[in-house]
Coordinates of C-alpha atoms in Angstrom, one line a residue:
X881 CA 23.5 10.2 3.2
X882 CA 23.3 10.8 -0.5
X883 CA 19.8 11.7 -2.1
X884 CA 19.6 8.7 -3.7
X885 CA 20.6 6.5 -0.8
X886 CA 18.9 8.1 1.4
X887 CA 15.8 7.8 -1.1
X888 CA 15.9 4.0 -1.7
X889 CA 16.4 3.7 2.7
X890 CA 12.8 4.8 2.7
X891 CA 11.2 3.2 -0.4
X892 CA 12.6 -0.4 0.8
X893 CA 11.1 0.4 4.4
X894 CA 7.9 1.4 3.0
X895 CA 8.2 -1.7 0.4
X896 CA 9.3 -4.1 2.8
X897 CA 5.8 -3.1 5.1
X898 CA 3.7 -3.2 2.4
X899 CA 5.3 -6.6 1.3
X900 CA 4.7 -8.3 4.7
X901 CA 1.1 -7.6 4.1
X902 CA 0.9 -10.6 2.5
X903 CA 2.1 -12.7 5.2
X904 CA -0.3 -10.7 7.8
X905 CA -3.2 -11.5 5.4
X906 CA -2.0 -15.7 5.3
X907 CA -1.8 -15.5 8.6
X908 CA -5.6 -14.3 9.7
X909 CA -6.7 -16.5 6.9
X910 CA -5.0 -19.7 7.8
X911 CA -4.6 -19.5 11.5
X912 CA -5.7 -16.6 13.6
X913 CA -8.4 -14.9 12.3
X914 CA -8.8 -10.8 11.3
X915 CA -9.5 -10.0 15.3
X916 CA -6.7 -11.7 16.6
X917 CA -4.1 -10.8 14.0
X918 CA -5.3 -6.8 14.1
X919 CA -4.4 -7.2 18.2
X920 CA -1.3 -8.7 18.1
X921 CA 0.1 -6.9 14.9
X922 CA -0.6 -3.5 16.3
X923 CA 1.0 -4.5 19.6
X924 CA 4.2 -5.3 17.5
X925 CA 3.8 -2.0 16.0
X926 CA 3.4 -0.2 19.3
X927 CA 6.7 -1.9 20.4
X928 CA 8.6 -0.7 17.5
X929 CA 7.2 3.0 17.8
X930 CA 8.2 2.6 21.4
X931 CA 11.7 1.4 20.5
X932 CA 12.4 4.6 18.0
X933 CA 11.4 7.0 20.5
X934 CA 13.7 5.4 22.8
X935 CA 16.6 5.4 20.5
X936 CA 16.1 9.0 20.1
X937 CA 16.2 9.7 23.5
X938 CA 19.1 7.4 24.9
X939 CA 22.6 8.5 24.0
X940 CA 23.9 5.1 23.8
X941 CA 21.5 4.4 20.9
X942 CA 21.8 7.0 18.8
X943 CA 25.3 9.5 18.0
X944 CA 25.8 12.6 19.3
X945 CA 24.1 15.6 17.7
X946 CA 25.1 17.7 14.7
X947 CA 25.2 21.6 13.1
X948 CA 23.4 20.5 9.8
X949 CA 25.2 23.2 8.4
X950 CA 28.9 21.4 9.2
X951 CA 28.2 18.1 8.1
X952 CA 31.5 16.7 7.2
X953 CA 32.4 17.3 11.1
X954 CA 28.7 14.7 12.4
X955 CA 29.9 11.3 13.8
X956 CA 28.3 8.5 11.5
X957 CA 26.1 6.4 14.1
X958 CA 27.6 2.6 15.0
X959 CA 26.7 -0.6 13.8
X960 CA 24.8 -0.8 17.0
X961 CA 23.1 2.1 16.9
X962 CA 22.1 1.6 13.3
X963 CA 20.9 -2.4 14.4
X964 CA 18.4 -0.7 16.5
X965 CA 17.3 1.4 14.6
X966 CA 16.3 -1.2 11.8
X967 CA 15.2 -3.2 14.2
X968 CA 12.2 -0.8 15.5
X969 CA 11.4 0.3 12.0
X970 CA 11.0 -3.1 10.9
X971 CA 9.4 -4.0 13.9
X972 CA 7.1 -1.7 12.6
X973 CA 6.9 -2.6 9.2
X974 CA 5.8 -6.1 10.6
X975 CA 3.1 -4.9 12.7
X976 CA 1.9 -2.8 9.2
X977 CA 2.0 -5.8 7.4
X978 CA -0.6 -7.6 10.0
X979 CA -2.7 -4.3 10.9
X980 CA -3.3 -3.1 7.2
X981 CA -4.1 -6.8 5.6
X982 CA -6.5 -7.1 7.9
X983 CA -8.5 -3.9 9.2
X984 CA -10.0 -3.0 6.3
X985 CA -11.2 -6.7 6.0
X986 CA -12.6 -6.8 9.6
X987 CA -14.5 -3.7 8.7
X988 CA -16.3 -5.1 5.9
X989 CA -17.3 -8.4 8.0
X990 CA -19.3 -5.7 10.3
X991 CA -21.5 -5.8 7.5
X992 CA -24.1 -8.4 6.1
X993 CA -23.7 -8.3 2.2
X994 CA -27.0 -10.5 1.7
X995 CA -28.9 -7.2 3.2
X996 CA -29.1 -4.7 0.2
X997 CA -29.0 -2.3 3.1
X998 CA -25.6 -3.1 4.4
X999 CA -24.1 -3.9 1.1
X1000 CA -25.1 -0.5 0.2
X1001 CA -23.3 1.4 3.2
X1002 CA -19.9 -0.8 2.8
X1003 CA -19.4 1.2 -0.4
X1004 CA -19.8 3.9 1.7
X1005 CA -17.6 2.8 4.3
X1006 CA -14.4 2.0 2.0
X1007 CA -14.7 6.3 1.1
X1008 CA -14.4 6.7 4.8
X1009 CA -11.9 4.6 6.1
X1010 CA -9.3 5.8 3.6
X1011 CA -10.7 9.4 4.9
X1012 CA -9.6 8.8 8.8
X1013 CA -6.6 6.9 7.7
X1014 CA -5.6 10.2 5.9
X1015 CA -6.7 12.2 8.4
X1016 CA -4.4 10.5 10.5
X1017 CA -1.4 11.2 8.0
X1018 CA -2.5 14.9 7.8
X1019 CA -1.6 14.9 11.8
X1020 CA 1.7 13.1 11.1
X1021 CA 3.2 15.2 8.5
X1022 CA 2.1 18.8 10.2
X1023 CA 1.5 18.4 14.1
X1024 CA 4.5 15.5 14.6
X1025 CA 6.7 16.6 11.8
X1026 CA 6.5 20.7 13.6
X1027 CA 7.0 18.5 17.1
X1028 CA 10.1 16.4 15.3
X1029 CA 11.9 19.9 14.5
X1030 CA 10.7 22.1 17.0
X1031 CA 10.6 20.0 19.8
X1032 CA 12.7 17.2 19.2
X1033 CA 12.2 13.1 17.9
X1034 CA 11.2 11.7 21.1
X1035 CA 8.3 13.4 22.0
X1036 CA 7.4 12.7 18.2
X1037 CA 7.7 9.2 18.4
X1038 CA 6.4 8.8 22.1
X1039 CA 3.7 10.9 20.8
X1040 CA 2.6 8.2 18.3
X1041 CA 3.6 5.4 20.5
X1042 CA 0.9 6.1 22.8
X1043 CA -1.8 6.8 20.3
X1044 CA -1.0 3.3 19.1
X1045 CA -1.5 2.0 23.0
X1046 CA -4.6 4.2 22.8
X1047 CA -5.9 2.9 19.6
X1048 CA -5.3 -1.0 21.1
X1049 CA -7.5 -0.2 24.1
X1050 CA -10.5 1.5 22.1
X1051 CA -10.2 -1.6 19.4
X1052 CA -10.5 -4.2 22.1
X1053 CA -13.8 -2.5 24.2
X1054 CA -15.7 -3.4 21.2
X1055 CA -14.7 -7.1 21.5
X1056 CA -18.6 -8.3 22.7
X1057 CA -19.3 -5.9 19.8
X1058 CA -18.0 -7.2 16.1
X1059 CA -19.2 -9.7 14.1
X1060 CA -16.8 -12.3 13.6
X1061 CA -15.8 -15.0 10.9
X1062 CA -14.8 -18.0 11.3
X1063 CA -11.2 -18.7 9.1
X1064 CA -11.5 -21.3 6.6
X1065 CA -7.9 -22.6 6.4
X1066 CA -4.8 -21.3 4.3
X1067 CA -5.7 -19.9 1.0
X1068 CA -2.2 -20.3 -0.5
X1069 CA -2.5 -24.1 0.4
X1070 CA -6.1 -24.0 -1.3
X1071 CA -4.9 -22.9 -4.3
X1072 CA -1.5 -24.8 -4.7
X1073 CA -3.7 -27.5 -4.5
X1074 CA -6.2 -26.6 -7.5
X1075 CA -3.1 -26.0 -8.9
X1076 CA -1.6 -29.5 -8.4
X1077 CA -5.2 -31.2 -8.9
X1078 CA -5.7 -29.8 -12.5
X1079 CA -1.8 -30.6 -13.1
X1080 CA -2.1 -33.8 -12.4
X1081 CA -5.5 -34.7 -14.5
X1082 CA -3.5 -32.1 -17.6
X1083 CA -3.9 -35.4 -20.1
X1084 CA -7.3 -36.3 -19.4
X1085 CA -10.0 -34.8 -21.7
X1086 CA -12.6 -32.4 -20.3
X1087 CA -16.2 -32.6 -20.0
X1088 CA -18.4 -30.6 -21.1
X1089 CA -21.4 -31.9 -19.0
X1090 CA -20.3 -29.1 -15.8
X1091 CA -22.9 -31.7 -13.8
X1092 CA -20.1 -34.3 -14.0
X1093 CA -17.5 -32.3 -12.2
X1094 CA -17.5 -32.8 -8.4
X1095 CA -19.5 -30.6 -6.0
X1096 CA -19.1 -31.3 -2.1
X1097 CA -19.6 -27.2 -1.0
X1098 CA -23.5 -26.4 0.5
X1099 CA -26.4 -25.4 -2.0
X1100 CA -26.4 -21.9 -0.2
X1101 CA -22.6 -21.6 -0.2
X1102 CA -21.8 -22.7 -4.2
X1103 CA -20.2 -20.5 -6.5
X1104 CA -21.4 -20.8 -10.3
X1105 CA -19.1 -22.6 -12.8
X1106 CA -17.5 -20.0 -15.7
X1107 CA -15.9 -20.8 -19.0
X1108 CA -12.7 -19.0 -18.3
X1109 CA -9.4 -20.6 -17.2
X1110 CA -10.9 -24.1 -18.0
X1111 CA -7.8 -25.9 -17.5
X1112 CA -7.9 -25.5 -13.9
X1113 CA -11.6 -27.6 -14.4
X1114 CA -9.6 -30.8 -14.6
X1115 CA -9.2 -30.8 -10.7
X1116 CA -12.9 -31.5 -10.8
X1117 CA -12.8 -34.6 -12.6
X1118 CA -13.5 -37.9 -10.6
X1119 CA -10.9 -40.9 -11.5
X1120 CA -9.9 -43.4 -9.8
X1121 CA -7.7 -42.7 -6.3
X1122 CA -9.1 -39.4 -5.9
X1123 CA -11.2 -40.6 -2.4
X1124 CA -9.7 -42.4 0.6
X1125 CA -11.3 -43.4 3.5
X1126 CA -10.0 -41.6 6.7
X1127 CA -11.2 -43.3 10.1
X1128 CA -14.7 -44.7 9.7
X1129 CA -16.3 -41.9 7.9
X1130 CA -16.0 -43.1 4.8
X1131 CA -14.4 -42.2 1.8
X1132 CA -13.7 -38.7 1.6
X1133 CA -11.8 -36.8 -1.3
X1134 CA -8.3 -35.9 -1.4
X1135 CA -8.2 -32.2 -1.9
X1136 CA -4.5 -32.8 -3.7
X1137 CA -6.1 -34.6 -6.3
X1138 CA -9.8 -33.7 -6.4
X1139 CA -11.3 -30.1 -6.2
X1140 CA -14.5 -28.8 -6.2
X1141 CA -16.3 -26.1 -8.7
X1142 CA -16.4 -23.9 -5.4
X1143 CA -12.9 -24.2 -4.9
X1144 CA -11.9 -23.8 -8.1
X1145 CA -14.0 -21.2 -8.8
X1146 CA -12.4 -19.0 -6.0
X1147 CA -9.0 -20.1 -7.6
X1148 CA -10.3 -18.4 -11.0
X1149 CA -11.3 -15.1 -8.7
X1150 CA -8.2 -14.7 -7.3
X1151 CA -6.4 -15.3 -11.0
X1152 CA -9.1 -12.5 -12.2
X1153 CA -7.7 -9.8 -9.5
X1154 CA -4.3 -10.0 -11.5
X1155 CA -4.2 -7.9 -14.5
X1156 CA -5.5 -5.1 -12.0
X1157 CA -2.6 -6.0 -9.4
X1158 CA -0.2 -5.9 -12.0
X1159 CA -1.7 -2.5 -13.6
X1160 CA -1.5 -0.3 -10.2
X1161 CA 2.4 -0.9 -9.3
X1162 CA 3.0 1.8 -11.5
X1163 CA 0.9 4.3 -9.7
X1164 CA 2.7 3.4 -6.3
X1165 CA 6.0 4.0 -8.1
X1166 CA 4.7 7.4 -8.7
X1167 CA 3.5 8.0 -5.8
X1168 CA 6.8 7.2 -4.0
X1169 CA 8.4 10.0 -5.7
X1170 CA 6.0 12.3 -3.7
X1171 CA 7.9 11.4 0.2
X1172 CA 11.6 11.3 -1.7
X1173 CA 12.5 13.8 -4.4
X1174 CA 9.8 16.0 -3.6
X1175 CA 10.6 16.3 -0.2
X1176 CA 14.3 17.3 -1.1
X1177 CA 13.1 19.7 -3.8
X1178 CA 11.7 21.5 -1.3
X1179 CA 14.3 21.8 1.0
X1180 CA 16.0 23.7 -1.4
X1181 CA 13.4 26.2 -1.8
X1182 CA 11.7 29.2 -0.2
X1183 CA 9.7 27.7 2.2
X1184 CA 8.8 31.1 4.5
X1185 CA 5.5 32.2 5.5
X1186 CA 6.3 35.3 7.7
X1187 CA 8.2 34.3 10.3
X1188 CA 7.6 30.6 10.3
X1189 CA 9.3 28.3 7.9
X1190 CA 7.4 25.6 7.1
X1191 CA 9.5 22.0 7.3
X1192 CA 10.2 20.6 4.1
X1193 CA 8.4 17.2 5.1
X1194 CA 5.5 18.9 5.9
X1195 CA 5.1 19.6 2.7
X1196 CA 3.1 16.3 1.7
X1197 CA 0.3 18.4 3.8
X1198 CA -1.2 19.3 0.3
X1199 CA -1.0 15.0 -0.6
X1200 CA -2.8 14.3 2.3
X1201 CA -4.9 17.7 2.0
X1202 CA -5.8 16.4 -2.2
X1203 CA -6.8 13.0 -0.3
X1204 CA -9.1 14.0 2.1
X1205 CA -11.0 17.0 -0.1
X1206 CA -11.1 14.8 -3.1
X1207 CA -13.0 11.5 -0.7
X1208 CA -14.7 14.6 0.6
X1209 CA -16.5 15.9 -2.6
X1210 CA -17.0 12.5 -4.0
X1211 CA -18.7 11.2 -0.9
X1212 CA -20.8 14.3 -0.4
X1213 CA -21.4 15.7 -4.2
X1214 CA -20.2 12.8 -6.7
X1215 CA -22.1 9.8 -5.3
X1216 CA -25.4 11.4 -4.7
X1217 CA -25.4 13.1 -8.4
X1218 CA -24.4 9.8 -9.5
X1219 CA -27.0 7.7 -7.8
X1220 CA -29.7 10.3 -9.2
X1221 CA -28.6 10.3 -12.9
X1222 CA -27.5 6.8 -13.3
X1223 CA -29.1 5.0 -10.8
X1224 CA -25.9 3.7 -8.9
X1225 CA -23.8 4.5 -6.1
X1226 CA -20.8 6.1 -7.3
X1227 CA -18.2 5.7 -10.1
X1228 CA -16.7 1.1 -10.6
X1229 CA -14.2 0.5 -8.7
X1230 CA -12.3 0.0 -12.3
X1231 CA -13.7 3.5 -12.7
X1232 CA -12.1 4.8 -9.6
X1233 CA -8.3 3.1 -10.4
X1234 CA -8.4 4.5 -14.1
X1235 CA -9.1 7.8 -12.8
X1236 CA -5.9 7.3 -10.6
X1237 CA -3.6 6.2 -13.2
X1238 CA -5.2 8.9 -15.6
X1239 CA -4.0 11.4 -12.6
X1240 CA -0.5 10.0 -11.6
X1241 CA 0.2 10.6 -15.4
X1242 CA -0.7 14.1 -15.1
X1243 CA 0.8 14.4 -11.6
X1244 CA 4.6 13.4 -13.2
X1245 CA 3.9 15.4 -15.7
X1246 CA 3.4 18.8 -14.0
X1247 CA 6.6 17.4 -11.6
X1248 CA 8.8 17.6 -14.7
X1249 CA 7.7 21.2 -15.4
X1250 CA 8.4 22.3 -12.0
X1251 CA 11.8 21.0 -11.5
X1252 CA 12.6 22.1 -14.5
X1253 CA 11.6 25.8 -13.7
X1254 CA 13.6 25.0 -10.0
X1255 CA 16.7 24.0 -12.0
X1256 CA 16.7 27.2 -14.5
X1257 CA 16.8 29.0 -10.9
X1258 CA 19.4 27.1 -9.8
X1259 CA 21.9 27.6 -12.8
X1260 CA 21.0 31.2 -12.3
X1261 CA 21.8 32.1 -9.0
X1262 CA 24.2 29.0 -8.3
X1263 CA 24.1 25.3 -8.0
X1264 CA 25.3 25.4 -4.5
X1265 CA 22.8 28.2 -3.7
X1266 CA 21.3 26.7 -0.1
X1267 CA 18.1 28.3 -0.4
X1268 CA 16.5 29.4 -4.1
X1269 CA 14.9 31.9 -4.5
X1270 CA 12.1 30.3 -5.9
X1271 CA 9.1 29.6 -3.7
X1272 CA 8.1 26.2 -2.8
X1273 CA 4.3 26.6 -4.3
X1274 CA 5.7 25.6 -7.4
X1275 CA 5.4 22.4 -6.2
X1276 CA 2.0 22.0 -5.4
X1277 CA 0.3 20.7 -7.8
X1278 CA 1.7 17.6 -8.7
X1279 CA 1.3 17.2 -4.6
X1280 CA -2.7 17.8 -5.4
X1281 CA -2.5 15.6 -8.6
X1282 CA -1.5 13.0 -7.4
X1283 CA -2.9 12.8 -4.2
X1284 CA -6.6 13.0 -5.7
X1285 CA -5.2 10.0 -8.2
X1286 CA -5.1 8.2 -4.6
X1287 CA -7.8 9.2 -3.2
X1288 CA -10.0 7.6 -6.1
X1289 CA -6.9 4.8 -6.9
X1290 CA -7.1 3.3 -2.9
X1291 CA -10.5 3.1 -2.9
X1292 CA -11.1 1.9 -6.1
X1293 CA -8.5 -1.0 -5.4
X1294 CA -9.8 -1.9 -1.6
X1295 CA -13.0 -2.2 -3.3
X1296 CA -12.1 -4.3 -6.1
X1297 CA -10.4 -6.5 -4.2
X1298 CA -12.3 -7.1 -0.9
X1299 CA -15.7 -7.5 -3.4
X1300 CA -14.0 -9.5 -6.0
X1301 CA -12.3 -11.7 -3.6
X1302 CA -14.0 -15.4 -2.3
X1303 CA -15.3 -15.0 0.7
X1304 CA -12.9 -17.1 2.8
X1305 CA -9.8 -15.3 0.6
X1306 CA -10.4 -11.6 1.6
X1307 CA -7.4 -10.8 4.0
X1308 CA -5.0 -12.3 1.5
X1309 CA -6.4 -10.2 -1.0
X1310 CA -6.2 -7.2 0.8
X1311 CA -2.5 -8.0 1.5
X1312 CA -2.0 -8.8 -2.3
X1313 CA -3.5 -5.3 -3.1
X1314 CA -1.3 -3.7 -0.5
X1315 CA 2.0 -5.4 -2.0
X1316 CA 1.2 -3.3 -5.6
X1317 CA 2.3 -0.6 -2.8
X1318 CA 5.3 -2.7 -1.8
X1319 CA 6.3 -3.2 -5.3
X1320 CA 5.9 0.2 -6.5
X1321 CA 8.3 1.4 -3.4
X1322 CA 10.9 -1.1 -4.5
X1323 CA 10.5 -0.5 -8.9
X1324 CA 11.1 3.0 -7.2
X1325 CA 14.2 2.4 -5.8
X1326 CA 14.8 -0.3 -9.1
X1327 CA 14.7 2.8 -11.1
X1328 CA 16.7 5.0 -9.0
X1329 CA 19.4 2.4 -9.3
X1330 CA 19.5 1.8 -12.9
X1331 CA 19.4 5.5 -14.0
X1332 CA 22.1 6.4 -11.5
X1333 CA 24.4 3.3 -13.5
X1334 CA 23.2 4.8 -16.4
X1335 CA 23.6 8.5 -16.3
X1336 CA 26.4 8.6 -13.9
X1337 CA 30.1 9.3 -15.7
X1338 CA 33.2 9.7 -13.8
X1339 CA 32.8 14.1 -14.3
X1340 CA 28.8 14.0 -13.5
X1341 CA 26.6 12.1 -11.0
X1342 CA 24.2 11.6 -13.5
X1343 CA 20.4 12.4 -13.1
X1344 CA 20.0 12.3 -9.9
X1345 CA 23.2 13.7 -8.1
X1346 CA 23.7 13.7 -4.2
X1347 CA 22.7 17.7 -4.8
X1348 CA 20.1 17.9 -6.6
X1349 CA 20.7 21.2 -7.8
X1350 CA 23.4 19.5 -10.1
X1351 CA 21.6 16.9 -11.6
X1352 CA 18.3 16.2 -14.2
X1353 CA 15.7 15.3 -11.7
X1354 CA 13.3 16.3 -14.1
X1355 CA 14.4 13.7 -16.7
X1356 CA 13.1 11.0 -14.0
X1357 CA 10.0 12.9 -13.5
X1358 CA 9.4 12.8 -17.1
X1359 CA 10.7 9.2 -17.5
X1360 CA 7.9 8.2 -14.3
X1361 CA 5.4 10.2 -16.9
X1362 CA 5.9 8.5 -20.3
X1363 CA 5.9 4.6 -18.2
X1364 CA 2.7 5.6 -16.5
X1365 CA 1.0 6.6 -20.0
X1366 CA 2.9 3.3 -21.3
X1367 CA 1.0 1.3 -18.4
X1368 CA -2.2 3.3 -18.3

């Protein structure tokens, strides 16, 4: 496939799984609950892992193999082939979107935020999750990627098929274990009905007595009234037709025309998490960059140690390696120096994501310089050159930069959004914050699209050509740097 097919394939797959977040996170809220939705998401994910390593191994499913070197002479795979294979990935990429809304959410229930104690170790615990769920990458892209070439697919994908049945089995012996919450009904239909409430009231004047507004929520359970977004206030406002009476209980309000502060409040909470949503696409667009065109600059260079060549997409080793050193020293030497000189745990969690986007700045930056160094190679020794001679540590630091910009920009946004977020709202807005991931894949392969219409003439393939060697890759990387300094 060409480079910049071949790129977008990924960054929709990636976008698409990150996307479907959202609908994992509605779903625990609404209906099943984080504990339920983690066990039959990762089930569904299992099932698609199982169905790739299958289609690797079964001549029907997949066409017959290749010399890389000859590719003009490879037999393009069949519709049906190709139908399976979408269907497993996205199989997977459904299972993501339930596991990922909601496992970081169920981890924080574990603890009790009225103790000081336990409010104190879930800052803690958001450093560490995002440490094991790189450590878990670090596996994939060196042990399963050297088992994928070496070895072949299907023991790669069997292999992590039956770490997922594994993982299932240890999540469920803990079942008399967790602390559960109850779900409190569908966000989404909680705030489309603030929505219509205040919509509907838009012509009445406000009060500015807050006591007049309606409260039905608990004394223990109320959220203070704010100033901000006061239009959406108006769904508090008692008038005429806003109870009916429903059995013999009495009159009881009709949530499509009157609100509560409490439930309007959690509306404004959710509006609040926004401007940051909006702010961190651009580091995921970045980011993306780091699994596509880096990859396949690296192919093209030296990539010997010795005898052993290291596979091109092991190379996001040193991503992965940036994560888990940078959570490292910041849970083991930042937060303690912190909490002696200031008093507080570690850096804001709006602290954390303006490091990251300070970083993925620098990241595209230093990405520019390298591919520009590669491509001086390139027209010196030949474009169609298979191998430059040119070593592939060129490329790693933006692989460092911007995986330390992740390290502090994941946190910082699970954080922001799990504490930030109403209490009965939190797997939706882990799934929103997962869909600035989504969205970043997809503005990646948006990009990709328009410069290729753009730069592309009927004698050149524009910026970036189907060889890579031939094209201005490092006018993208320095177009990815001046929009992140825009957004930053």
């Amino acid at each position: 496939l060409p480079s910049a097919t071949s790129a977008n394939i990924v960054t929709d797959f990636m976008g698409t799984s990150f996307l479907l977040c959202l609908l994992g996170g509605f779903v625990a809220d609404a209906f099943l609950g984080r504990f339920k939705t983690i066990a039959i998401f990762a089930v569904i994910q299992a099932l698609g892992t199982g169905m790739l390593a299958l289609s690797t191994k079964l001549p029907q499913l997949r066409p017959p193999s290749c010399d890389l070197n000859k590719l003009q002479n490879c037999e393009k795979a069949s519709n049906f082939q190709m139908g399976i294979l979408y269907l497993a990935l996205y199989l997977i990429a459904l299972g993501t979107g339930g596991l990922k809304s909601s496992v970081s959410g169920f981890g924080s229930d574990q603890f009790d935020e009225k103790d000081e104690k336990e409010k104190a170790q879930m800052t803690y615990f958001f450093s560490r999750f995002f440490f094991f769920i790189s450590l878990g990458t670090l596996m994939a892209v060196t042990v399963l990627v050297w088992l994928q070439d070496e070895v072949g697919r299907t023991w790669a994908y069997g292999i992590c098929s039956a770490s997922m049945g594994i993982a299932i089995v240890i999540f469920l012996a803990g079942i008399k274990r967790y602390r559960y919450k109850k779900s409190v009904g569908s966000p989404i239909v909680h705030i489309l009905q603030v929505i219509v409430a205040s919509m509907r009231k838009a012509k009445l004047p406000m009060t500015r007595d807050v006591r007049m507004l309606f409260e039905d929520a608990p004394e223990a359970s109320r959220i203070p009234h704010t100033e901000q977004f006061r239009c959406l206030d108006k769904a508090a406002l008692v008038v005429e037709g806003d109870f009916e009476v429903v059995g013999g209980s009495g009159p009881i309000p009709n949530p499509w025309r009157l609100c509560s502060v409490t439930r309007i409040e959690e509306v404004k909470m959710m509006a609040r998490l926004l401007p940051v949503w909006a702010t961190t696409i651009m580091f995921w667009t970045t980011h993306a960059q780091m699994i596509t065109f880096s990859v396949e600059q690296a192919s093209t260079m030296e990539r010997s140690i010795g005898s052993f060549q290291i596979p091109a997409g092991s190379l996001t080793v040193f991503l992965v390696a940036a994560i888990l050193i940078t959570l490292a020293v910041y849970d083991r030497l930042v937060m303690p120096l912190w909490k002696r000189w200031k008093g507080k745990p570690g850096f804001t969690n709006l602290q954390r994501i303006a490091i990251g986007l300070v970083l993925s700045t620098l990241g595209m930056a230093a990405a520019a310089l390298a591919e520009k160094k590669r491509l001086a190679v390139a027209e010196t020794v030949g474009r169609n050159t298979r191998t430059l001679p040119i070593s592939v540590y060129l490329l790693i630091p933006q692989f460092l930069v911007v995986g330390a910009g992740e390290a502090f920009i994941y946190t910082g946004q699970l954080d922001f959004f799990i504490t930030q977020s109403p209490k009965g709202m939190k797997t939706m807005s882990t799934g929103l914050f997962l869909t600035t991931l989504s969205l970043g894949f997809f503005v990646s392969s948006f990009l990709v699209s328009v410069i290729n219409a753009v730069t592309a003439t009927p004698t050149s393939q524009g910026w970036l050509a189907d060889n890579i060697n031939y094209g201005r890759l490092d006018y993208f990387y320095g177009l990815l740097a001046m929009l992140s300094f825009i957004n930053f």
